[in-house]
Short mmCIF file of C-alpha atoms in Angstrom, two decimals:
data_model
loop_
_atom_site.label_atom_id
_atom_site.label_comp_id
_atom_site.label_asym_id
_atom_site.label_seq_id
_atom_site.Cartn_x
_atom_site.Cartn_y
_atom_site.Cartn_z
CA MET A 1 116.26 48.68 24.29
CA ASP A 2 114.23 45.50 24.79
CA THR A 3 116.27 43.50 27.27
CA ARG A 4 114.29 40.33 26.52
CA THR A 5 116.23 39.80 23.32
CA SER A 6 119.64 41.27 24.01
CA THR A 7 122.57 40.09 26.08
CA PRO A 8 123.84 42.85 28.37
CA THR A 9 127.56 43.18 28.17
CA THR A 10 128.15 46.56 29.71
CA GLY A 11 128.97 47.37 33.31
CA ALA A 12 131.52 45.99 35.73
CA ALA A 13 130.73 43.80 38.72
CA LYS A 14 131.96 44.84 42.13
CA VAL A 15 135.27 43.34 43.17
CA ARG A 16 134.72 40.96 46.08
CA ASN A 17 137.16 38.59 47.74
CA PHE A 18 136.55 34.91 48.25
CA PRO A 19 137.11 33.75 51.89
CA GLN A 20 140.51 32.11 52.35
CA ASP A 21 140.06 30.70 55.86
CA PRO A 22 140.40 26.91 56.24
CA SER A 23 137.05 25.20 56.02
CA ALA A 24 135.59 22.31 57.99
CA GLU A 25 134.70 20.95 54.54
CA PRO A 26 137.88 21.48 52.53
CA ASP A 27 136.72 19.55 49.44
CA TRP A 28 133.48 21.54 49.21
CA ALA A 29 135.34 24.80 49.84
CA GLU A 30 137.80 23.94 47.08
CA LEU A 31 134.93 23.23 44.68
CA ILE A 32 133.24 26.57 45.41
CA GLY A 33 136.62 28.30 45.13
CA ARG A 34 137.07 26.89 41.65
CA LEU A 35 133.68 28.20 40.59
CA TRP A 36 134.39 31.61 42.15
CA LYS A 37 137.15 32.05 39.59
CA GLU A 38 134.60 31.49 36.80
CA ARG A 39 131.97 33.98 37.90
CA ASP A 40 132.04 35.77 34.56
CA ALA A 41 131.12 32.52 32.83
CA LEU A 42 128.21 32.04 35.26
CA VAL A 43 126.90 35.50 34.47
CA ARG A 44 127.16 34.89 30.73
CA ASP A 45 125.31 31.57 31.08
CA PHE A 46 122.53 33.25 33.06
CA LEU A 47 122.17 36.07 30.54
CA GLU A 48 121.88 33.58 27.67
CA ARG A 49 119.15 31.68 29.51
CA PHE A 50 117.44 34.92 30.44
CA GLN A 51 116.70 35.70 26.80
CA ALA A 52 114.05 32.96 26.82
CA VAL A 53 112.13 34.69 29.64
CA SER A 54 109.39 37.16 28.72
CA TYR A 55 108.91 40.20 30.94
CA ASP A 56 105.95 41.26 28.75
CA GLU A 57 105.98 45.05 28.37
CA ALA A 58 108.15 45.70 31.43
CA LEU A 59 111.24 47.80 30.69
CA VAL A 60 114.29 46.59 32.59
CA PRO A 61 117.61 48.24 31.63
CA GLU A 62 120.22 45.78 30.43
CA GLU A 63 122.81 47.11 32.86
CA ASP A 64 120.33 46.37 35.69
CA ILE A 65 119.98 42.74 34.56
CA TYR A 66 123.75 42.37 34.21
CA GLN A 67 124.53 43.81 37.64
CA THR A 68 121.78 41.77 39.32
CA ALA A 69 123.11 38.57 37.72
CA ALA A 70 126.67 39.35 38.84
CA ASP A 71 125.61 40.21 42.40
CA SER A 72 123.37 37.15 42.66
CA MET A 73 126.15 34.79 41.65
CA ASP A 74 128.49 36.35 44.23
CA MET A 75 125.78 36.03 46.87
CA PHE A 76 125.12 32.34 46.12
CA LEU A 77 128.79 31.39 46.08
CA LEU A 78 129.51 33.16 49.37
CA GLN A 79 126.48 31.49 50.96
CA LEU A 80 127.52 28.07 49.67
CA ALA A 81 130.99 28.66 51.08
CA GLY A 82 129.49 29.53 54.47
CA ALA A 83 130.97 33.03 54.34
CA PRO A 84 129.28 36.15 55.76
CA LEU A 85 127.57 38.35 53.20
CA PRO A 86 128.49 42.05 52.84
CA PRO A 87 125.60 44.45 53.56
CA ASP A 88 124.76 45.06 49.90
CA LEU A 89 124.33 41.34 49.24
CA GLN A 90 122.32 40.86 52.42
CA ALA A 91 119.88 43.44 51.07
CA LEU A 92 119.94 42.07 47.52
CA PRO A 93 116.79 39.86 47.56
CA ARG A 94 114.54 42.64 48.77
CA ALA A 95 116.21 45.32 46.63
CA VAL A 96 115.79 43.27 43.44
CA ALA A 97 112.21 42.30 44.26
CA VAL A 98 111.22 45.89 44.98
CA ARG A 99 112.86 47.11 41.80
CA ARG A 100 111.20 44.48 39.60
CA ALA A 101 107.80 45.21 41.15
CA ARG A 102 108.21 48.90 40.36
CA GLN A 103 109.34 48.07 36.85
CA GLY A 104 106.10 46.17 36.28
CA VAL A 105 107.70 42.73 35.81
CA PRO A 106 105.11 39.91 36.15
CA LEU A 107 105.83 37.82 39.24
CA ASN A 108 105.72 34.49 37.42
CA ALA A 109 108.22 35.68 34.81
CA PHE A 110 110.42 37.12 37.52
CA LEU A 111 110.47 33.82 39.43
CA GLU A 112 111.15 31.90 36.23
CA ALA A 113 114.20 34.04 35.58
CA VAL A 114 115.41 33.64 39.16
CA ARG A 115 115.08 29.85 39.09
CA ASN A 116 117.56 29.83 36.23
CA ASP A 117 120.12 30.53 38.93
CA PHE A 118 119.93 26.91 40.08
CA ARG A 119 120.52 25.59 36.56
CA VAL A 120 123.44 27.96 36.02
CA LEU A 121 125.09 27.12 39.33
CA TRP A 122 124.59 23.37 38.88
CA LYS A 123 126.08 23.39 35.39
CA GLY A 124 128.97 25.49 36.62
CA LEU A 125 129.65 23.17 39.54
CA GLU A 126 129.50 20.15 37.23
CA ARG A 127 132.07 21.81 34.99
CA VAL A 128 134.57 22.59 37.75
CA ALA A 129 133.97 19.41 39.79
CA ARG A 130 135.58 17.22 37.17
CA GLU A 131 136.13 13.63 38.29
CA ASP A 132 137.92 14.41 41.54
CA HIS A 133 135.01 16.31 43.16
CA MET A 134 131.87 14.91 41.53
CA ASP A 135 130.98 12.91 44.65
CA VAL A 136 131.28 16.13 46.70
CA LEU A 137 128.91 17.91 44.33
CA VAL A 138 126.29 15.17 44.45
CA ALA A 139 126.47 15.06 48.23
CA ASN A 140 125.78 18.81 48.42
CA MET A 141 123.01 19.09 45.82
CA ASP A 142 120.39 19.70 48.51
CA ARG A 143 122.50 22.54 49.91
CA LEU A 144 122.52 24.22 46.53
CA LEU A 145 118.79 23.72 46.04
CA ASP A 146 117.98 25.06 49.51
CA THR A 147 120.17 28.14 48.93
CA VAL A 148 118.43 29.06 45.67
CA GLU A 149 114.94 28.29 46.96
CA GLY A 150 115.63 30.43 50.04
CA TYR A 151 116.44 33.30 47.69
CA VAL A 152 113.29 32.64 45.66
CA SER A 153 111.15 32.68 48.82
CA SER A 154 112.72 35.92 50.02
CA ILE A 155 112.18 37.78 46.77
CA GLN A 156 108.67 36.37 46.34
CA GLN A 157 107.65 37.71 49.73
CA ALA A 158 109.35 41.07 49.18
CA PHE A 159 107.82 41.37 45.69
CA ALA A 160 104.31 40.71 47.05
CA GLU A 161 104.79 43.22 49.85
CA GLU A 162 106.01 45.90 47.44
CA GLU A 163 103.18 45.35 44.99
CA ALA A 164 100.67 45.57 47.84
CA LEU A 165 102.28 48.77 49.09
CA LEU A 166 102.30 50.35 45.65
CA ALA A 167 98.71 49.37 45.02
CA ARG A 168 97.59 50.62 48.43
CA ASN A 169 99.16 54.00 47.82
CA LYS A 170 97.93 54.14 44.21
CA GLN A 171 101.49 54.60 43.07
CA LEU A 172 102.06 51.54 40.88
CA TYR A 173 101.12 53.20 37.61
CA ARG A 174 103.04 56.36 38.40
CA GLN A 175 106.16 54.44 39.47
CA ARG A 176 106.13 52.47 36.25
CA LEU A 177 105.87 55.67 34.24
CA LEU A 178 108.73 57.20 36.24
CA THR A 179 110.79 54.12 35.49
CA ARG A 180 110.09 54.65 31.81
CA LEU A 181 111.00 58.32 32.09
CA PHE A 182 114.34 57.63 33.77
CA ASP A 183 115.17 54.65 31.57
CA HIS A 184 115.14 56.74 28.38
CA ALA A 185 111.44 57.08 27.64
CA ASN A 186 110.20 57.10 24.11
CA PRO A 187 108.96 60.61 23.24
CA ALA A 188 105.55 59.04 22.55
CA ASP A 189 105.35 58.09 26.26
CA LEU A 190 105.81 61.66 27.53
CA PRO A 191 102.15 62.74 27.27
CA ASP A 192 101.06 59.73 29.38
CA ILE A 193 103.81 60.36 31.92
CA ALA A 194 103.00 64.08 32.15
CA ALA A 195 99.29 63.40 32.51
CA ALA A 196 99.87 60.82 35.26
CA LEU A 197 102.10 63.22 37.17
CA GLY A 198 99.83 66.19 36.62
CA VAL A 199 102.53 68.31 34.97
CA GLY A 200 103.12 69.79 31.53
CA ILE A 201 105.58 68.30 29.08
CA SER A 202 107.14 71.74 28.58
CA ASP A 203 107.22 72.76 32.24
CA THR A 204 110.52 73.78 33.84
CA PHE A 205 111.66 71.45 36.61
CA GLU A 206 114.24 71.57 39.39
CA VAL A 207 116.05 68.35 40.27
CA LEU A 208 117.81 66.90 43.31
CA ALA A 209 120.04 63.84 43.58
CA VAL A 210 120.51 62.32 47.03
CA THR A 211 122.94 59.61 48.12
CA GLY A 212 123.98 57.71 51.24
CA ASP A 213 122.31 58.34 54.58
CA ALA A 214 120.52 61.40 53.18
CA VAL A 215 118.21 59.17 51.11
CA THR A 216 116.11 58.21 54.12
CA GLN A 217 115.90 61.84 55.25
CA ALA A 218 114.76 62.92 51.78
CA GLN A 219 112.09 60.22 51.63
CA GLN A 220 110.73 61.18 55.03
CA GLN A 221 110.66 64.88 54.21
CA TYR A 222 109.11 64.70 50.73
CA GLU A 223 106.95 61.56 50.71
CA PRO A 224 103.91 63.60 51.86
CA ASP A 225 104.56 66.31 49.24
CA ARG A 226 102.40 65.47 46.22
CA ARG A 227 104.17 68.11 44.10
CA ALA A 228 107.58 66.43 44.48
CA PHE A 229 108.25 63.24 42.52
CA MET A 230 110.75 60.67 43.76
CA PHE A 231 112.56 57.95 41.84
CA GLU A 232 115.19 55.60 43.27
CA LYS A 233 117.83 53.95 41.12
CA ALA A 234 121.17 52.27 41.86
CA GLY A 235 121.28 53.54 45.44
CA ALA A 236 120.54 57.18 44.57
CA LEU A 237 117.25 59.01 45.09
CA TYR A 238 116.13 61.61 42.56
CA LEU A 239 113.53 64.26 43.33
CA PHE A 240 112.05 66.70 40.86
CA ARG A 241 109.19 69.16 40.76
CA VAL A 242 107.92 72.05 38.70
CA VAL A 243 109.81 75.26 39.49
CA ARG A 244 107.73 77.65 41.56
CA LYS A 245 108.65 81.31 41.78
CA GLU A 246 110.38 82.22 45.04
CA GLN A 247 109.83 78.69 46.40
CA THR A 248 112.73 76.83 44.85
CA TRP A 249 114.89 74.32 46.68
CA LEU A 250 117.76 76.79 46.55
CA GLN A 251 115.66 79.41 48.34
CA ASN A 252 114.08 76.98 50.80
CA GLN A 253 116.76 74.34 51.22
CA PRO A 254 115.82 70.81 52.30
CA ASP A 255 117.03 69.20 55.52
CA PHE A 256 119.58 66.98 53.76
CA SER A 257 122.54 67.27 51.39
CA ALA A 258 122.00 66.85 47.66
CA GLY A 259 123.24 67.74 44.21
CA TYR A 260 121.01 70.38 42.62
CA ILE A 261 120.13 71.35 39.06
CA PRO A 262 117.87 74.43 39.12
CA THR A 263 116.38 74.17 35.63
CA ALA A 264 115.48 71.23 33.42
CA GLU A 265 113.59 72.58 30.46
CA GLY A 266 110.80 70.10 29.79
CA LEU A 267 109.97 66.67 31.21
CA ALA A 268 112.27 64.91 28.74
CA ALA A 269 115.24 66.82 30.21
CA VAL A 270 114.68 65.56 33.76
CA PRO A 271 116.72 62.30 33.47
CA LYS A 272 119.82 64.09 32.15
CA ALA A 273 119.46 66.75 34.82
CA ALA A 274 119.21 63.96 37.42
CA SER A 275 122.46 62.43 36.13
CA SER A 276 124.17 65.82 36.42
CA ALA A 277 122.76 66.32 39.91
CA LEU A 278 124.19 62.94 40.93
CA VAL A 279 127.67 64.02 39.82
CA LEU A 280 127.28 67.18 41.91
CA ALA A 281 126.06 65.12 44.89
CA THR A 282 129.25 63.06 44.84
CA HIS A 283 131.42 66.19 44.92
CA LEU A 284 129.80 68.09 47.79
CA SER A 285 132.13 70.09 49.99
CA PRO A 286 131.91 69.38 53.74
CA GLY A 287 129.02 71.31 55.27
CA THR A 288 127.38 72.10 51.92
CA ARG A 289 123.63 71.53 51.86
CA LEU A 290 122.95 71.89 48.12
CA GLY A 291 125.75 71.29 45.64
CA THR A 292 125.33 73.48 42.56
CA MET A 293 127.46 73.71 39.44
CA ALA A 294 129.04 76.90 40.78
CA ASP A 295 130.01 75.15 44.04
CA THR A 296 131.39 71.91 42.66
CA TRP A 297 132.63 72.43 39.10
CA MET A 298 136.27 72.66 40.13
CA GLY A 299 136.21 69.31 41.92
CA VAL A 300 134.40 67.67 38.99
CA ALA A 301 136.85 69.16 36.50
CA ALA A 302 139.81 68.03 38.59
CA GLU A 303 138.53 64.45 38.69
CA MET A 304 137.94 64.35 34.93
CA LEU A 305 141.33 65.88 34.15
CA GLU A 306 143.07 63.42 36.45
CA LYS A 307 141.52 60.53 34.52
CA SER A 308 142.57 61.96 31.15
CA LEU A 309 145.82 63.64 32.16
CA PRO A 310 147.25 61.86 35.22
CA ASP A 311 149.30 64.13 37.49
CA PHE A 312 148.16 67.25 35.61
CA ALA A 313 148.18 69.12 38.92
CA ALA A 314 151.48 67.72 40.20
CA PRO A 315 153.48 70.98 39.71
CA VAL A 316 150.98 72.94 41.81
CA TRP A 317 150.73 70.24 44.47
CA ASN A 318 154.50 69.81 44.76
CA ALA A 319 154.97 73.54 45.09
CA LEU A 320 152.36 73.80 47.84
CA ASP A 321 153.86 70.82 49.69
CA LYS A 322 157.10 72.78 50.07
CA CYS A 323 155.38 75.62 51.96
CA SER A 324 155.03 75.64 55.71
CA PRO A 325 151.55 74.60 56.91
CA HIS A 326 150.72 78.16 57.98
CA GLU A 327 151.84 79.77 54.74
CA ARG A 328 150.20 77.08 52.62
CA GLN A 329 146.83 77.61 54.30
CA ARG A 330 147.03 81.39 53.77
CA LEU A 331 147.75 80.87 50.07
CA LEU A 332 144.92 78.36 49.67
CA ASP A 333 142.47 80.66 51.44
CA VAL A 334 143.29 83.65 49.26
CA ALA A 335 143.22 81.55 46.08
CA LEU A 336 139.78 80.09 46.77
CA SER A 337 138.29 83.36 47.95
CA TYR A 338 139.67 85.41 45.07
CA GLY A 339 138.78 82.69 42.58
CA ARG A 340 135.19 82.82 43.81
CA THR A 341 134.79 86.60 44.07
CA GLY A 342 137.25 87.96 41.48
CA SER A 343 137.59 90.96 43.73
CA VAL A 344 140.44 92.09 45.98
CA LYS A 345 137.96 94.11 48.02
CA LEU A 346 135.56 91.21 48.62
CA THR A 347 138.42 88.82 49.30
CA SER A 348 139.84 91.18 51.92
CA GLU A 349 136.41 91.34 53.58
CA GLU A 350 136.03 87.55 53.53
CA LEU A 351 139.47 86.96 55.00
CA TYR A 352 139.35 89.92 57.42
CA CYS A 353 142.57 91.45 56.15
CA HIS A 354 143.76 94.58 54.33
CA ARG A 355 143.51 94.90 50.54
CA ASN A 356 147.30 95.18 50.32
CA THR A 357 147.60 91.90 52.22
CA VAL A 358 145.41 90.20 49.63
CA VAL A 359 147.53 91.59 46.80
CA ASN A 360 150.72 90.47 48.53
CA ARG A 361 149.36 86.95 49.07
CA LEU A 362 148.23 86.69 45.45
CA ASN A 363 151.73 87.70 44.38
CA ALA A 364 153.20 85.14 46.78
CA LEU A 365 150.89 82.45 45.40
CA GLN A 366 152.06 83.26 41.86
CA GLU A 367 155.69 82.94 42.95
CA VAL A 368 155.01 79.56 44.58
CA ILE A 369 152.86 77.82 41.93
CA GLY A 370 153.88 79.80 38.84
CA LEU A 371 150.28 80.71 37.94
CA ASP A 372 148.68 84.16 38.04
CA LEU A 373 145.08 84.21 39.29
CA THR A 374 144.46 87.49 37.50
CA VAL A 375 144.94 85.73 34.13
CA PRO A 376 141.76 83.71 33.42
CA ALA A 377 143.40 80.69 31.75
CA GLN A 378 146.03 80.42 34.47
CA ALA A 379 143.42 81.00 37.15
CA ALA A 380 141.30 78.11 35.85
CA LEU A 381 144.24 75.67 35.96
CA ALA A 382 145.30 76.89 39.39
CA LEU A 383 141.82 76.61 40.90
CA VAL A 384 141.13 73.17 39.45
CA SER A 385 144.49 71.92 40.70
CA ILE A 386 143.87 73.37 44.15
CA ALA A 387 140.37 71.85 44.29
CA ALA A 388 141.88 68.34 44.15
CA TYR A 389 144.78 69.15 46.50
CA GLU A 390 145.11 67.16 49.70
CA GLN A 391 147.35 68.74 52.22
CA PRO A 392 150.10 66.59 53.71
CA SER A 393 149.54 65.32 57.24
CA LEU A 394 151.17 67.44 59.91
#
């Protein structure tokens, strides 16, 4: 979708609190507090003004523009109130500038859009100042101008640095094509993207999604690898490469944790595989290096069921809560092991106990939760319920 002519309405801004501490400038603090309550109106005003800005052929997702507008307004209002910025807003100028450079947005158009922030904030302050605070607003006009211009200077410098870095590494063209690929590329773009990456449109790819502290580790490990392609979006890092026989990421695991999709059939399938890998990455079990569908499906299913059917697992949880800690752990261990192996023999080997002990514990589990793990439908409900179970504190 061409975001130059549409008004993004999707997405939800992060919930942030306005500082409530008494201010040395109570009238100014009250004025900013009034505007804080109208942040949605500020974002709408910015988005309406943004439609007049041309980003040429650059493709910027509408949810990106919406979220950036919402975060920027929060950042400005907190700065004007003299409040400390949370880490994500401290990093906002550079993050936005880097992203726009990689998206191929012309610098002049980018700065024109950013300078709309001053107009939006000024109009908003005029609206909430009313007659009782208009003198306060006029007295602080320079503060508002300095705040916005400081932001403009920061992003201008970061944008220039990123463009220079991309150009120096000969990655600008490739990054723009990757942006197109991940932002729902037109099928007509795929030949250009494949040619630039040196892959085939119909190749089979494997995909990783990395989050949190592991992002830096992944970048350090795979930046020198010309066969692995990296794309960063919304705080997550995606890596993909053509599958090579006996050299997959599952066989030679990376040095960081990630969600993993082993096969994406064709270049066009990579973005969807990346989205799936991200879901897996957010459901990794402690100590797991690569989260696959087989490892994480129960946790994913539990989360989705809880959203659609709240307390779906309550009968199982309540029953387990009534067990002693020792007995509960034995039942959980046998359930997870048997659910994974489907074999009394293998479960007994995993848990270092006799086959009869496994059978007895499975029978005990059925008596406690009312579900039989040897019946597939009941086993699925039991395992999904157990996957989301948090044991009570001892």
